[in-house]
Amino acid sequence: EVQLVESGGGLVQPGGSLRLSCAASGFTFSNHWLSWVRQAPGKGLEWVANIKRDGSEKYYVDSVKGRFTISRDNAKNSLYLQLNSLRAEDTAVYYCAKEGDPGGFDSWGQGTLVTVSS
Amino acid sequence: AIQLTQSPSSLSASVGDRVTITCRAGQGIRSSLAWYQQQPGKAPKLLINDASNLERGVPSRFSGSGSGTDFTLTISSLQPEDFATYYCQQFYSDPTFGGGTKVEIK
């Protein structure tokens, strides 16, 4: 059974930083693209970033470019998201998601809440 | 980024009703579209991939159709557990989601 478990969320002040982690199990981690998707309170879904199987390619939504960094450790079956220069509008539940074939996100974690507030 | 426009944004329906949700892409995306169901407080669940392929374990009352710019999700006979919010998502380029359709009890 595929499992994705996020951690690292919390309350942070504007301008602060946070590192999210996603521990994966139940599938061959290094064979799949992985993404972070977020959902602001009461709002819709927004893709944030994704990373290729070997970590050689990374893509970001425009609103986080230069502030967020996605990475992975295939030896540890773990995905990460470094969040810097946080803004109030980054407040959201952050999900890690496994990309399926031919596309779409076929497995999701339970999410971790990031709150940016003074 | 490719914009996806879902309609309606919400609807009220009764158990047993046939429900159709549409998703229009700002440019052609072939069949690179997925549909998700999200219950309150839960992660989204993938229902349909590649516009019309039902995911394993998803009830056959769900179906998807379309290609290019216009897509539909149909629930043939609405069940109590289907009251939720539904999202479309394109994977033709960097992923984007539609704004969602909330299906409520009439």
Coordinates of C-alpha atoms in Angstrom, one line a residue:
Chain A
E1 CA 0.0 0.0 0.0
V2 CA 1.3 3.4 -1.0
Q3 CA 1.8 5.7 2.0
L4 CA 2.9 9.4 1.9
V5 CA 3.4 11.1 5.3
E6 CA 4.1 14.8 5.5
S7 CA 5.7 16.6 8.4
G8 CA 7.3 19.9 9.3
G9 CA 4.4 22.3 9.1
G10 CA 3.7 24.9 11.8
L11 CA 3.3 28.6 12.6
V12 CA 6.0 30.9 11.2
Q13 CA 6.3 34.6 10.9
P14 CA 6.3 36.5 7.6
G15 CA 9.8 36.3 6.1
G16 CA 10.6 33.1 8.0
S17 CA 11.5 29.7 6.7
L18 CA 10.3 26.1 7.1
R19 CA 11.2 22.7 5.8
L20 CA 8.6 20.2 4.9
S21 CA 9.3 16.5 4.6
C22 CA 7.4 13.6 3.0
A23 CA 8.2 10.0 3.9
A24 CA 7.1 7.5 1.3
S25 CA 6.6 3.8 1.4
G26 CA 4.8 1.1 -0.6
F27 CA 6.2 1.8 -4.0
T28 CA 9.6 2.2 -5.8
F29 CA 10.3 5.8 -4.8
S30 CA 13.0 6.4 -7.4
N31 CA 10.7 5.5 -10.3
H32 CA 8.3 8.4 -9.9
W33 CA 8.0 12.1 -10.3
L34 CA 6.8 13.7 -7.1
S35 CA 5.0 17.0 -6.4
W36 CA 3.9 19.3 -3.7
V37 CA 0.4 20.7 -4.0
R38 CA -1.1 23.2 -1.6
Q39 CA -4.6 24.3 -0.6
A40 CA -5.2 27.6 1.2
P41 CA -8.0 27.5 3.8
G42 CA -11.4 27.3 2.1
K43 CA -9.8 27.5 -1.4
G44 CA -8.9 25.2 -4.3
L45 CA -5.9 23.2 -5.1
E46 CA -2.6 24.7 -6.4
W47 CA 0.3 22.7 -7.7
V48 CA 3.6 24.1 -6.2
A49 CA 6.5 22.2 -7.5
N50 CA 7.6 18.8 -8.9
I51 CA 10.8 16.9 -9.2
K52 CA 12.0 14.2 -11.7
R53 CA 12.8 10.7 -10.6
D54 CA 16.6 11.3 -10.2
G55 CA 16.2 14.9 -9.0
S56 CA 17.8 16.3 -12.2
E57 CA 14.7 18.4 -13.2
K58 CA 12.6 20.7 -10.9
Y59 CA 9.7 22.9 -11.8
Y60 CA 7.8 25.5 -9.8
V61 CA 4.7 27.6 -10.0
D62 CA 5.6 31.2 -10.7
S63 CA 4.5 32.5 -7.2
V64 CA 7.1 30.5 -5.4
K65 CA 10.1 30.6 -7.8
G66 CA 13.2 31.8 -6.0
R67 CA 11.6 31.2 -2.6
F68 CA 10.9 27.5 -2.4
T69 CA 13.2 24.6 -3.2
I70 CA 12.0 21.0 -3.9
S71 CA 14.5 18.1 -3.3
R72 CA 14.5 14.4 -2.8
D73 CA 16.6 11.7 -1.2
N74 CA 16.0 8.4 -3.0
A75 CA 18.1 6.5 -0.5
K76 CA 15.8 7.6 2.2
N77 CA 12.5 7.5 0.2
S78 CA 11.9 11.1 1.2
L79 CA 10.7 14.3 -0.5
Y80 CA 11.4 17.8 0.8
L81 CA 10.2 21.3 0.3
Q82 CA 12.3 24.2 1.7
L83 CA 10.1 27.3 2.1
N84 CA 11.9 30.6 2.5
S85 CA 10.7 34.3 2.6
L86 CA 7.3 33.1 3.6
R87 CA 4.3 35.3 3.0
A88 CA 0.8 35.3 4.5
E89 CA -0.5 34.0 1.1
D90 CA 1.6 30.9 1.5
T91 CA -0.7 29.8 4.4
A92 CA -2.1 26.4 3.3
V93 CA -2.2 22.7 3.8
Y94 CA 0.7 21.3 1.8
Y95 CA 0.3 17.8 0.3
C96 CA 3.0 15.6 -1.2
A97 CA 1.7 13.7 -4.2
K98 CA 3.0 10.9 -6.4
E99 CA 2.6 11.4 -10.1
G100 CA 1.0 8.5 -12.0
D101 CA 1.1 7.3 -15.5
P102 CA 0.3 8.9 -17.9
G103 CA -0.3 11.8 -15.4
G104 CA -2.4 12.9 -12.6
F105 CA -1.6 12.5 -8.9
D106 CA -2.5 8.9 -7.9
S107 CA -1.5 9.0 -4.3
W108 CA -1.5 11.8 -1.7
G109 CA -0.4 12.3 1.8
Q110 CA -2.6 13.6 4.6
G111 CA -1.1 17.1 4.4
T112 CA 0.7 19.4 6.7
L113 CA -0.5 22.9 7.6
V114 CA 1.7 25.9 7.2
T115 CA 0.5 29.1 8.8
V116 CA 2.3 32.3 8.1
S117 CA 1.3 35.0 10.6
S118 CA 2.8 37.5 13.0
Chain B
A1 CA 0.1 28.4 -17.3
I2 CA -2.9 26.7 -18.8
Q3 CA -6.1 27.9 -17.2
L4 CA -8.9 25.4 -16.4
T5 CA -12.4 26.8 -16.0
Q6 CA -14.9 24.5 -14.2
S7 CA -18.6 24.9 -14.2
P8 CA -20.7 25.1 -12.2
S9 CA -18.8 26.2 -9.1
S10 CA -21.5 24.5 -7.0
L11 CA -24.7 22.5 -7.5
S12 CA -27.5 21.0 -5.5
A13 CA -28.7 17.6 -6.4
S14 CA -30.6 14.6 -4.9
V15 CA -29.6 11.0 -4.4
G16 CA -30.1 9.2 -7.7
D17 CA -29.7 12.3 -9.9
R18 CA -27.4 12.4 -12.9
V19 CA -24.8 15.1 -12.4
T20 CA -22.5 16.6 -15.1
I21 CA -19.5 18.9 -14.4
T22 CA -17.6 20.6 -17.2
C23 CA -14.0 21.7 -17.4
R24 CA -12.7 23.9 -20.2
A25 CA -9.0 24.4 -20.9
G26 CA -7.6 27.7 -22.2
Q27 CA -5.7 25.8 -24.9
G28 CA -5.8 22.3 -26.3
I29 CA -4.5 19.7 -23.9
R30 CA -5.3 16.5 -25.9
S31 CA -6.6 14.0 -23.3
S32 CA -4.2 15.1 -20.5
L33 CA -6.8 15.7 -17.9
A34 CA -7.6 14.1 -14.5
W35 CA -10.6 14.4 -12.2
Y36 CA -10.5 14.3 -8.4
Q37 CA -12.9 14.1 -5.5
Q38 CA -12.2 15.8 -2.2
Q39 CA -14.2 15.2 0.9
P40 CA -14.0 17.9 3.7
G41 CA -10.7 17.7 5.6
K42 CA -9.3 14.9 3.4
A43 CA -6.8 14.7 0.6
P44 CA -8.1 14.6 -2.9
K45 CA -8.7 11.2 -4.5
L46 CA -8.0 10.5 -8.2
L47 CA -11.1 9.3 -10.0
I48 CA -10.3 9.5 -13.7
N49 CA -7.0 9.8 -15.6
D50 CA -6.3 10.7 -19.2
A51 CA -9.8 12.2 -19.5
S52 CA -11.8 8.9 -19.5
N53 CA -9.8 6.2 -17.8
L54 CA -11.5 5.1 -14.5
E55 CA -9.0 4.5 -11.7
R56 CA -9.1 1.1 -10.1
G57 CA -11.7 0.8 -7.4
V58 CA -13.7 3.9 -8.5
P59 CA -17.4 3.0 -9.0
S60 CA -18.6 2.8 -12.5
R61 CA -21.2 5.5 -12.0
F62 CA -18.3 7.9 -12.5
S63 CA -17.3 8.6 -16.1
G64 CA -15.2 11.1 -18.0
S65 CA -15.1 12.3 -21.6
G66 CA -13.6 14.9 -23.8
S67 CA -10.4 15.9 -25.5
G68 CA -8.8 19.1 -26.7
T69 CA -10.4 21.9 -24.6
D70 CA -13.7 20.6 -23.4
F71 CA -14.2 17.8 -20.8
T72 CA -16.9 16.4 -18.6
L73 CA -17.2 14.4 -15.5
T74 CA -20.6 12.6 -15.1
I75 CA -22.0 10.8 -12.1
S76 CA -24.8 8.7 -13.5
S77 CA -26.7 8.2 -10.2
L78 CA -25.6 10.3 -7.3
Q79 CA -25.0 8.4 -4.0
P80 CA -24.8 9.9 -0.5
E81 CA -21.0 9.4 -0.4
D82 CA -20.6 11.5 -3.6
F83 CA -21.4 14.8 -2.0
A84 CA -18.0 16.4 -2.2
T85 CA -15.9 18.9 -4.2
Y86 CA -14.6 17.8 -7.6
Y87 CA -11.6 19.2 -9.3
C88 CA -10.2 18.8 -12.8
Q89 CA -6.4 19.0 -13.4
Q90 CA -4.3 19.1 -16.6
F91 CA -1.0 17.5 -17.0
Y92 CA -0.3 18.6 -20.6
S93 CA 2.2 21.1 -19.2
D94 CA 3.0 22.3 -15.6
P95 CA 0.0 21.1 -13.7
T96 CA -3.0 23.4 -13.0
F97 CA -6.3 22.7 -11.4
G98 CA -9.8 24.0 -12.1
G99 CA -11.5 26.0 -9.4
G100 CA -13.6 23.2 -8.1
T101 CA -17.3 22.2 -8.1
K102 CA -19.0 21.6 -4.8
V103 CA -21.8 19.1 -5.0
E104 CA -24.3 19.6 -2.2
I105 CA -27.4 17.8 -1.1
K106 CA -30.7 19.3 -2.3

